[in-house]
PDB file of C-alpha atoms and ligand atoms in Angstrom:
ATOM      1  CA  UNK A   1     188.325  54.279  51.637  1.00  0.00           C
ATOM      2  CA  UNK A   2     188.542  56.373  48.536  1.00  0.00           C
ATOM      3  CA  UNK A   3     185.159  55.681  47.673  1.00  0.00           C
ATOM      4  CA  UNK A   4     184.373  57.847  51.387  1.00  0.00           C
ATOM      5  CA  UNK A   5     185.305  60.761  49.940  1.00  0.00           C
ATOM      6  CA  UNK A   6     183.705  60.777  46.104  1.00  0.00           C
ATOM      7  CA  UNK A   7     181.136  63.472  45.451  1.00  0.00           C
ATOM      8  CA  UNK A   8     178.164  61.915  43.078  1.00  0.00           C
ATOM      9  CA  UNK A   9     176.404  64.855  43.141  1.00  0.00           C
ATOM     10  CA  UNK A  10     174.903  68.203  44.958  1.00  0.00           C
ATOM     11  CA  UNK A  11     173.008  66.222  48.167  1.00  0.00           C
ATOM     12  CA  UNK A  12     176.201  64.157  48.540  1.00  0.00           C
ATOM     13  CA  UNK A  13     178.131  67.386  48.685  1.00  0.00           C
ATOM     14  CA  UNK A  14     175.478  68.738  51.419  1.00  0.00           C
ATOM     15  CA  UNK A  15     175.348  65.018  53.221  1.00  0.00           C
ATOM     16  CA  UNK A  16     179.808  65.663  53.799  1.00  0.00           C
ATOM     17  CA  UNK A  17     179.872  69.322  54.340  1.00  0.00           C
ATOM     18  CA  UNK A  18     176.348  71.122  55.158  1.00  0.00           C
ATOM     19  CA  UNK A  19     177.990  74.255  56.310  1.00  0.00           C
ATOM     20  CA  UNK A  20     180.198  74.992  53.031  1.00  0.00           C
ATOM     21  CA  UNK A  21     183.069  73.233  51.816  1.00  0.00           C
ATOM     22  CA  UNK A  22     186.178  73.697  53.322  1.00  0.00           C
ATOM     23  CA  UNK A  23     188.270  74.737  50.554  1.00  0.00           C
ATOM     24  CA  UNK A  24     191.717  73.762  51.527  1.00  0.00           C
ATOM     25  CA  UNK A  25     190.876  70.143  51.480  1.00  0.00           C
ATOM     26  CA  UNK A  26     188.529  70.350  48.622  1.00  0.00           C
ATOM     27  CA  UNK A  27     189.607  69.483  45.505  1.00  0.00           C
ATOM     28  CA  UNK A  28     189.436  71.429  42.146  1.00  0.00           C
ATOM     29  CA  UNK A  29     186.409  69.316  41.225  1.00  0.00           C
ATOM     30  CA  UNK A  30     184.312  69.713  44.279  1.00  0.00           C
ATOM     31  CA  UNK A  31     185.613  73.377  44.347  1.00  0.00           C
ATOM     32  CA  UNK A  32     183.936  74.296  40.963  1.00  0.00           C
ATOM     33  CA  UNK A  33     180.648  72.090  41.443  1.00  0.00           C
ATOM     34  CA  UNK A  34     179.807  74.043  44.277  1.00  0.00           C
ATOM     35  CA  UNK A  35     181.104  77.519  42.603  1.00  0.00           C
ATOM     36  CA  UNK A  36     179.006  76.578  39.755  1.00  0.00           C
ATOM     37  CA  UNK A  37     175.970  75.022  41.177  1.00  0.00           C
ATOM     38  CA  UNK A  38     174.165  78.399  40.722  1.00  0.00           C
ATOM     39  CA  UNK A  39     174.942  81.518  38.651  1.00  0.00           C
ATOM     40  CA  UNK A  40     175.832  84.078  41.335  1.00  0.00           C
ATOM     41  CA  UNK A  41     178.176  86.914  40.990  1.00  0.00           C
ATOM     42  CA  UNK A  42     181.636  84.887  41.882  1.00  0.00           C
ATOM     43  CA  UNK A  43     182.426  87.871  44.707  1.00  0.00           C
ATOM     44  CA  UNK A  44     178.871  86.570  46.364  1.00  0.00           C
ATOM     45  CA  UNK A  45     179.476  82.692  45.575  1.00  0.00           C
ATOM     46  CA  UNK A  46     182.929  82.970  47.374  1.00  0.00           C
ATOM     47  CA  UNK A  47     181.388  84.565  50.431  1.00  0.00           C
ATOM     48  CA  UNK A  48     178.459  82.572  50.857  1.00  0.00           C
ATOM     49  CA  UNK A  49     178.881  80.192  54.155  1.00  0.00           C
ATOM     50  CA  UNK A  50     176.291  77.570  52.460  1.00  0.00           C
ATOM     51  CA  UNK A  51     179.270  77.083  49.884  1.00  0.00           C
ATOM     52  CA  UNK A  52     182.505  77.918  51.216  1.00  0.00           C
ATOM     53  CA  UNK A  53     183.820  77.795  54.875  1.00  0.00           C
ATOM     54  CA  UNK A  54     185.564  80.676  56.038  1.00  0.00           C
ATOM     55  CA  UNK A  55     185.891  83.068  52.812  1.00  0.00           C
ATOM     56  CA  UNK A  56     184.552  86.484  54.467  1.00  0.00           C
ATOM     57  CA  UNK A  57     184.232  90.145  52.215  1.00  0.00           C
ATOM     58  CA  UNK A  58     187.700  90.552  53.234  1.00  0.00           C
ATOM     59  CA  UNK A  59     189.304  87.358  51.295  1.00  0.00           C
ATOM     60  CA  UNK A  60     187.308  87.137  48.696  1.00  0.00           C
ATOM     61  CA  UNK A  61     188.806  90.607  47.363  1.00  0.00           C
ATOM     62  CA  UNK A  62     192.307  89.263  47.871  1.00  0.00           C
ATOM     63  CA  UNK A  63     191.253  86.022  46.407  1.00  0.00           C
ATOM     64  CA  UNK A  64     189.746  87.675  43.475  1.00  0.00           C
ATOM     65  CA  UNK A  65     192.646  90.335  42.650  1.00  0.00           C
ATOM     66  CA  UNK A  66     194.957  87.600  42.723  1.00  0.00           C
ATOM     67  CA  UNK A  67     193.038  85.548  39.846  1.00  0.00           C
ATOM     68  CA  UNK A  68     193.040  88.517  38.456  1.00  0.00           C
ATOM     69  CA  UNK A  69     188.471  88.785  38.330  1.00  0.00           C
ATOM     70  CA  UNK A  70     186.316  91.015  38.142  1.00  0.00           C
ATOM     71  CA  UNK A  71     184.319  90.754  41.611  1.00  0.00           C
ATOM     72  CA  UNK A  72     180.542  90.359  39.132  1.00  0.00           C
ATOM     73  CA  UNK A  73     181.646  87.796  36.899  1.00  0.00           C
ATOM     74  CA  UNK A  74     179.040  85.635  36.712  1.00  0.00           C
ATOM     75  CA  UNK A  75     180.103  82.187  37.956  1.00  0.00           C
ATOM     76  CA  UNK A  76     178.954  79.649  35.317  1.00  0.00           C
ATOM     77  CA  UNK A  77     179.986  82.046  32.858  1.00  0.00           C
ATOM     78  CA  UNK A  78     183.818  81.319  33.921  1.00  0.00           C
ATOM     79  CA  UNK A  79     186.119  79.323  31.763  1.00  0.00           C
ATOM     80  CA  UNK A  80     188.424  76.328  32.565  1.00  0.00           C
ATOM     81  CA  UNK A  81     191.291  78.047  32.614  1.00  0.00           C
ATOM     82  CA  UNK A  82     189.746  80.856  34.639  1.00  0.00           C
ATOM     83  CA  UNK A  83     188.127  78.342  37.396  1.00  0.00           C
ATOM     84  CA  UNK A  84     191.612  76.535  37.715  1.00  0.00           C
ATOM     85  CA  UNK A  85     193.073  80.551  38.188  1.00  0.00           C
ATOM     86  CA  UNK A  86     190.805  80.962  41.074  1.00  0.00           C
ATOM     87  CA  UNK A  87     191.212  78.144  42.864  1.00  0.00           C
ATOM     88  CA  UNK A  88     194.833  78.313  43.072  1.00  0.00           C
ATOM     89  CA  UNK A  89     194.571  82.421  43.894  1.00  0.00           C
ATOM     90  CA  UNK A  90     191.838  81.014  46.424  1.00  0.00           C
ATOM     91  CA  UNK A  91     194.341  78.038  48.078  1.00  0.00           C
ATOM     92  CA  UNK A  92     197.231  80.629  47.702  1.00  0.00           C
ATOM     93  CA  UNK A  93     195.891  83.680  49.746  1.00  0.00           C
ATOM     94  CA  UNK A  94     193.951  81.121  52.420  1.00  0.00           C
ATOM     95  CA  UNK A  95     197.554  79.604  52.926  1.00  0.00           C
ATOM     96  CA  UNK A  96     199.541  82.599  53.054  1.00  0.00           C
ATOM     97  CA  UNK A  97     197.018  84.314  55.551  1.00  0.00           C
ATOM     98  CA  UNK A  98     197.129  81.459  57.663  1.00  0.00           C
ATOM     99  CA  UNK A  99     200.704  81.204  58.031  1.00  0.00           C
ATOM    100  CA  UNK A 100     201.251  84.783  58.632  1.00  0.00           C
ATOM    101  CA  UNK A 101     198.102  84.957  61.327  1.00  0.00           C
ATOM    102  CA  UNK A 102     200.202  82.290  62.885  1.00  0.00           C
ATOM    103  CA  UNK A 103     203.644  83.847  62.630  1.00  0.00           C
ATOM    104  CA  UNK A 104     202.017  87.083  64.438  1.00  0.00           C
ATOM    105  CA  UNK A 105     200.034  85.281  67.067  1.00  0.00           C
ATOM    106  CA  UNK A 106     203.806  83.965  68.119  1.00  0.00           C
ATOM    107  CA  UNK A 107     205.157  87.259  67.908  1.00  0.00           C
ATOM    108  CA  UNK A 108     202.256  89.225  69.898  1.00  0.00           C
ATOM    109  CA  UNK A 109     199.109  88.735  71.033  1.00  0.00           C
ATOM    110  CA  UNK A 110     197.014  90.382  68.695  1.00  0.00           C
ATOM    111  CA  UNK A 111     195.587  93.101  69.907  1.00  0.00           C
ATOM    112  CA  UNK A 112     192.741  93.592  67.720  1.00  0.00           C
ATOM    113  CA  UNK A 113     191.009  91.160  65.236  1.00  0.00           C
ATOM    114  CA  UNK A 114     189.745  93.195  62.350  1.00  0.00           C
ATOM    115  CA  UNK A 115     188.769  91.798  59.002  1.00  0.00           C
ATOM    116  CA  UNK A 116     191.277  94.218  57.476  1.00  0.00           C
ATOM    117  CA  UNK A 117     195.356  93.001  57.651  1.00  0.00           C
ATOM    118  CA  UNK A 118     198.348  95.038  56.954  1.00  0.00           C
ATOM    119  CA  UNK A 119     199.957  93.574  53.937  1.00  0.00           C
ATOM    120  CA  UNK A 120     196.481  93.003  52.051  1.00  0.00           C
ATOM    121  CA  UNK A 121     196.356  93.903  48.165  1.00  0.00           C
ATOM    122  CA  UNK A 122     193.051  95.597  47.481  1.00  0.00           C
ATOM    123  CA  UNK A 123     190.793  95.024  51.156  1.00  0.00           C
ATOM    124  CA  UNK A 124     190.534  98.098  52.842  1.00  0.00           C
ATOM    125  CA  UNK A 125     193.073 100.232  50.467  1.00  0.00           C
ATOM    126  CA  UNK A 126     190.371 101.954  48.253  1.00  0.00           C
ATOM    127  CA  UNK A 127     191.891 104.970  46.377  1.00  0.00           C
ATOM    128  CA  UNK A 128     195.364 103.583  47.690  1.00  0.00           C
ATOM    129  CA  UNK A 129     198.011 102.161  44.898  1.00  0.00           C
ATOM    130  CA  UNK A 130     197.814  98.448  43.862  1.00  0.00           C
ATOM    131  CA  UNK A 131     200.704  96.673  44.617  1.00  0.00           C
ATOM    132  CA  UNK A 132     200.840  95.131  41.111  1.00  0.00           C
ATOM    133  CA  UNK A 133     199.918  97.821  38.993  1.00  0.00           C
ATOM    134  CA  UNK A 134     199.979 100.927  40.488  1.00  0.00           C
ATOM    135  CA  UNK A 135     196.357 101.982  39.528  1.00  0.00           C
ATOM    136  CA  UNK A 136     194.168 103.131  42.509  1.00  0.00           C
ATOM    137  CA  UNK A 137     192.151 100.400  44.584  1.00  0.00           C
ATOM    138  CA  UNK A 138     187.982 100.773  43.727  1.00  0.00           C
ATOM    139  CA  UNK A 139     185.063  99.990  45.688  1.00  0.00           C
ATOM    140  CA  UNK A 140     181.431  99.070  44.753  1.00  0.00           C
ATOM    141  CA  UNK A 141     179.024  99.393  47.708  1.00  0.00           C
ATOM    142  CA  UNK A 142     176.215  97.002  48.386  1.00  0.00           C
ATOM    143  CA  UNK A 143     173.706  96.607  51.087  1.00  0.00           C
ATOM    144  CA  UNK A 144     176.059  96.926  53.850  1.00  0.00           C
ATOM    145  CA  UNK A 145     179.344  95.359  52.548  1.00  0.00           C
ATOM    146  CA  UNK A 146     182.110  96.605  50.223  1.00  0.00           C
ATOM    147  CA  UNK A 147     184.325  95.132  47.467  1.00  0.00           C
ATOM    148  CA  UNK A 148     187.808  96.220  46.872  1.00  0.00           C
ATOM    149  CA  UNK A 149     189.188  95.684  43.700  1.00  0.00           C
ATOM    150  CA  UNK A 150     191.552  97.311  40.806  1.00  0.00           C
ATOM    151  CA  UNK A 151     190.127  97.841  37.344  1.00  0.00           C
ATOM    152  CA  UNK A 152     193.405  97.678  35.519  1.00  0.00           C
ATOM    153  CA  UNK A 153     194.323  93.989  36.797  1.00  0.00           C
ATOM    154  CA  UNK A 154     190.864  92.726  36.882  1.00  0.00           C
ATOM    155  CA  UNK A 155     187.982  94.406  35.082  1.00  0.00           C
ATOM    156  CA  UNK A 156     190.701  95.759  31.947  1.00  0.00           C
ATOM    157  CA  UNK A 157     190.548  99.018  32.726  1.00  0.00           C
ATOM    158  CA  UNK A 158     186.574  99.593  33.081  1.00  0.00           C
ATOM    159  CA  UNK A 159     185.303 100.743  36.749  1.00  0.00           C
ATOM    160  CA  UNK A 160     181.862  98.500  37.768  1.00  0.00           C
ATOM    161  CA  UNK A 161     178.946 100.976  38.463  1.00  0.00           C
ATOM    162  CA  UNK A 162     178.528 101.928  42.002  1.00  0.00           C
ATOM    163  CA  UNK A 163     175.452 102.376  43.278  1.00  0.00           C
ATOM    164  CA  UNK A 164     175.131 104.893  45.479  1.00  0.00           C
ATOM    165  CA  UNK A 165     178.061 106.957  43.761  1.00  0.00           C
ATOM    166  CA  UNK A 166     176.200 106.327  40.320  1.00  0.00           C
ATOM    167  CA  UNK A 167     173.386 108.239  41.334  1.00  0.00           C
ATOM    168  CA  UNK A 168     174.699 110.871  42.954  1.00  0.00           C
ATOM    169  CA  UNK A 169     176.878 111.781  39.768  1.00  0.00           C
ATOM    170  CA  UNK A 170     173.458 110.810  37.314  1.00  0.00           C
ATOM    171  CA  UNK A 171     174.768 110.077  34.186  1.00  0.00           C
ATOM    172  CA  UNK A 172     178.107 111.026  34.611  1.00  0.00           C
ATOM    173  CA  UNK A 173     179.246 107.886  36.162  1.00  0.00           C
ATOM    174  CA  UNK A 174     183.118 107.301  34.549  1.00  0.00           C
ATOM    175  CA  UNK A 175     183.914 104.128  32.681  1.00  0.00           C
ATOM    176  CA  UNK A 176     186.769 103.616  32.815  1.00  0.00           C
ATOM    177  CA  UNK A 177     189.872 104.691  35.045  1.00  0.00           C
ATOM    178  CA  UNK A 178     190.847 107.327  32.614  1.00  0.00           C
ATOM    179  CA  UNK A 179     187.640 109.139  32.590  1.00  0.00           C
ATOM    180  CA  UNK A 180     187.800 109.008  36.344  1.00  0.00           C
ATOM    181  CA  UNK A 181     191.289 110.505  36.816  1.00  0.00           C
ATOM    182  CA  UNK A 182     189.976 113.268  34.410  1.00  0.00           C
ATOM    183  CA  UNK A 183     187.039 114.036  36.464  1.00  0.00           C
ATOM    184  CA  UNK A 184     189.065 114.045  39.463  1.00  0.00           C
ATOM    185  CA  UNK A 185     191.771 117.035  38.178  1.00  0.00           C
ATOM    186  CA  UNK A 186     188.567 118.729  36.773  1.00  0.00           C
ATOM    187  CA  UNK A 187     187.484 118.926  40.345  1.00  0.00           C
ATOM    188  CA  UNK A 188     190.129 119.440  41.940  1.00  0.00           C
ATOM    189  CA  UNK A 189     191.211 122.813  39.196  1.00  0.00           C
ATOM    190  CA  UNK A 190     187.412 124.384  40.704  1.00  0.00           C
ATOM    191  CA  UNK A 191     185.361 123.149  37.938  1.00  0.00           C
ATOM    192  CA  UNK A 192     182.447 120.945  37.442  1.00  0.00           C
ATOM    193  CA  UNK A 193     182.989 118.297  35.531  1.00  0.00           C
ATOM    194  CA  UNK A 194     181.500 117.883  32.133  1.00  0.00           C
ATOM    195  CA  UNK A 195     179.652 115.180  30.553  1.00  0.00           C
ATOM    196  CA  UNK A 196     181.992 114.311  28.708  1.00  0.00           C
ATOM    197  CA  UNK A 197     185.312 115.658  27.414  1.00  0.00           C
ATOM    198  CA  UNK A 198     187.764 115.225  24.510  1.00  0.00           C
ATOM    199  CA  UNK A 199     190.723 113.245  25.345  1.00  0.00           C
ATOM    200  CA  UNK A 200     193.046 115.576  22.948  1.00  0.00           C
ATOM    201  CA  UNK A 201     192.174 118.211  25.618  1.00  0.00           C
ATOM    202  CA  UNK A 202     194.240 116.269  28.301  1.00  0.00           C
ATOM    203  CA  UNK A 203     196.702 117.158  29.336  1.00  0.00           C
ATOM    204  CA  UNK A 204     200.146 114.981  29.412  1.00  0.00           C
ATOM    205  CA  UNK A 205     201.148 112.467  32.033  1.00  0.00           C
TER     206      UNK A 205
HETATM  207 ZN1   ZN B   1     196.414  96.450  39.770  1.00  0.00          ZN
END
């Protein structure tokens, strides 16, 4: 009965599962053939339905903050040891969701099902603390969704261009978190912010 269950290949993987595998009973090896099978951001593989069953935007940024990813890693650009990190961050966050949507349902009816959960790590809290690190929660735009995620546990520090916020600001898009916070208390003294600025000039935390 085994046998049932073996994927050979990409059309046996369609053949079990045509709407997207569902991830809690897939195993690591099915998990990264279909992660893998094309070279898509891993924020877009994770929330494609033709792949996965029942990872929305929402997920996916916990999922990803929890591996510890940058949302545009590429996916068959990922190493072993950073597929294995993802799967368990992905099984981990599905489970612990699932157990407290239940809890609440028992407690309350919920009154409102929004994508967005109290509790969540990076989904919804841009400009808020992470929990981990402290650093504030980013967001890139696209079309019409959103990712939530923090560059110090994820993208080391460096923020991923925006957009819609890159070209309003032109060139002066800030790299990193540093440059933001900089641009930020430049702004907020009544000053525009300049292209760039020496970092002997700022001031101590
Ligand atoms: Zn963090």
């Amino acid at each position: 009965r085994a046998s049932l269950h073996l994927v050979r290949g990409q059309e046996d993987l369609r053949a079990l599962d045509p709407g997207g595998l569902e991830v809690l009973d897939a195993t690591f090896a099915q998990f990264r053939a279909a992660l893998t099978r094309s070279n898509h951001t891993v924020k877009r593989a994770l929330t494609d339905p033709r792949l996965f069953s029942g990872i929305g935007n929402a997920y996916s940024d916990e999922i990803l903050h929890r591996a510890r990813l940058s949302p545009v890693r590429l996916t068959q650009k990922l190493s072993e040891e950073e597929l294995e990190r993802l799967y368990l961050a992905l099984r981990e966050t599905l489970i612990y969701w699932t157990e407290r949507f239940i809890a609440d349902a028992e407690k309350r009816f919920p009154d409102k099902v929004t994508a967005f959960r109290e509790g969540m790590a990076v989904h919804g809290r841009y400009g808020k603390p992470c929990p981990v690190c402290g650093a504030p929660v980013q967001r890139i735009v696209y079309a019409a969704n959103e990712a939530n995620y923090c560059a110090r546990c994820q993208t080391g520090g460096r923020l991923l261009a925006d957009r819609a916020l890159s070209q309003l600001m032109r060139t002066d898009w800030p790299r990193t978190l540093e440059e933001l916070e900089q641009k930020k208390e430049t702004i907020r003294a009544g000053g525009t912010p300049p292209a760039r600025r020496p970092s002997k000039g700022r001031p101590p935390v």
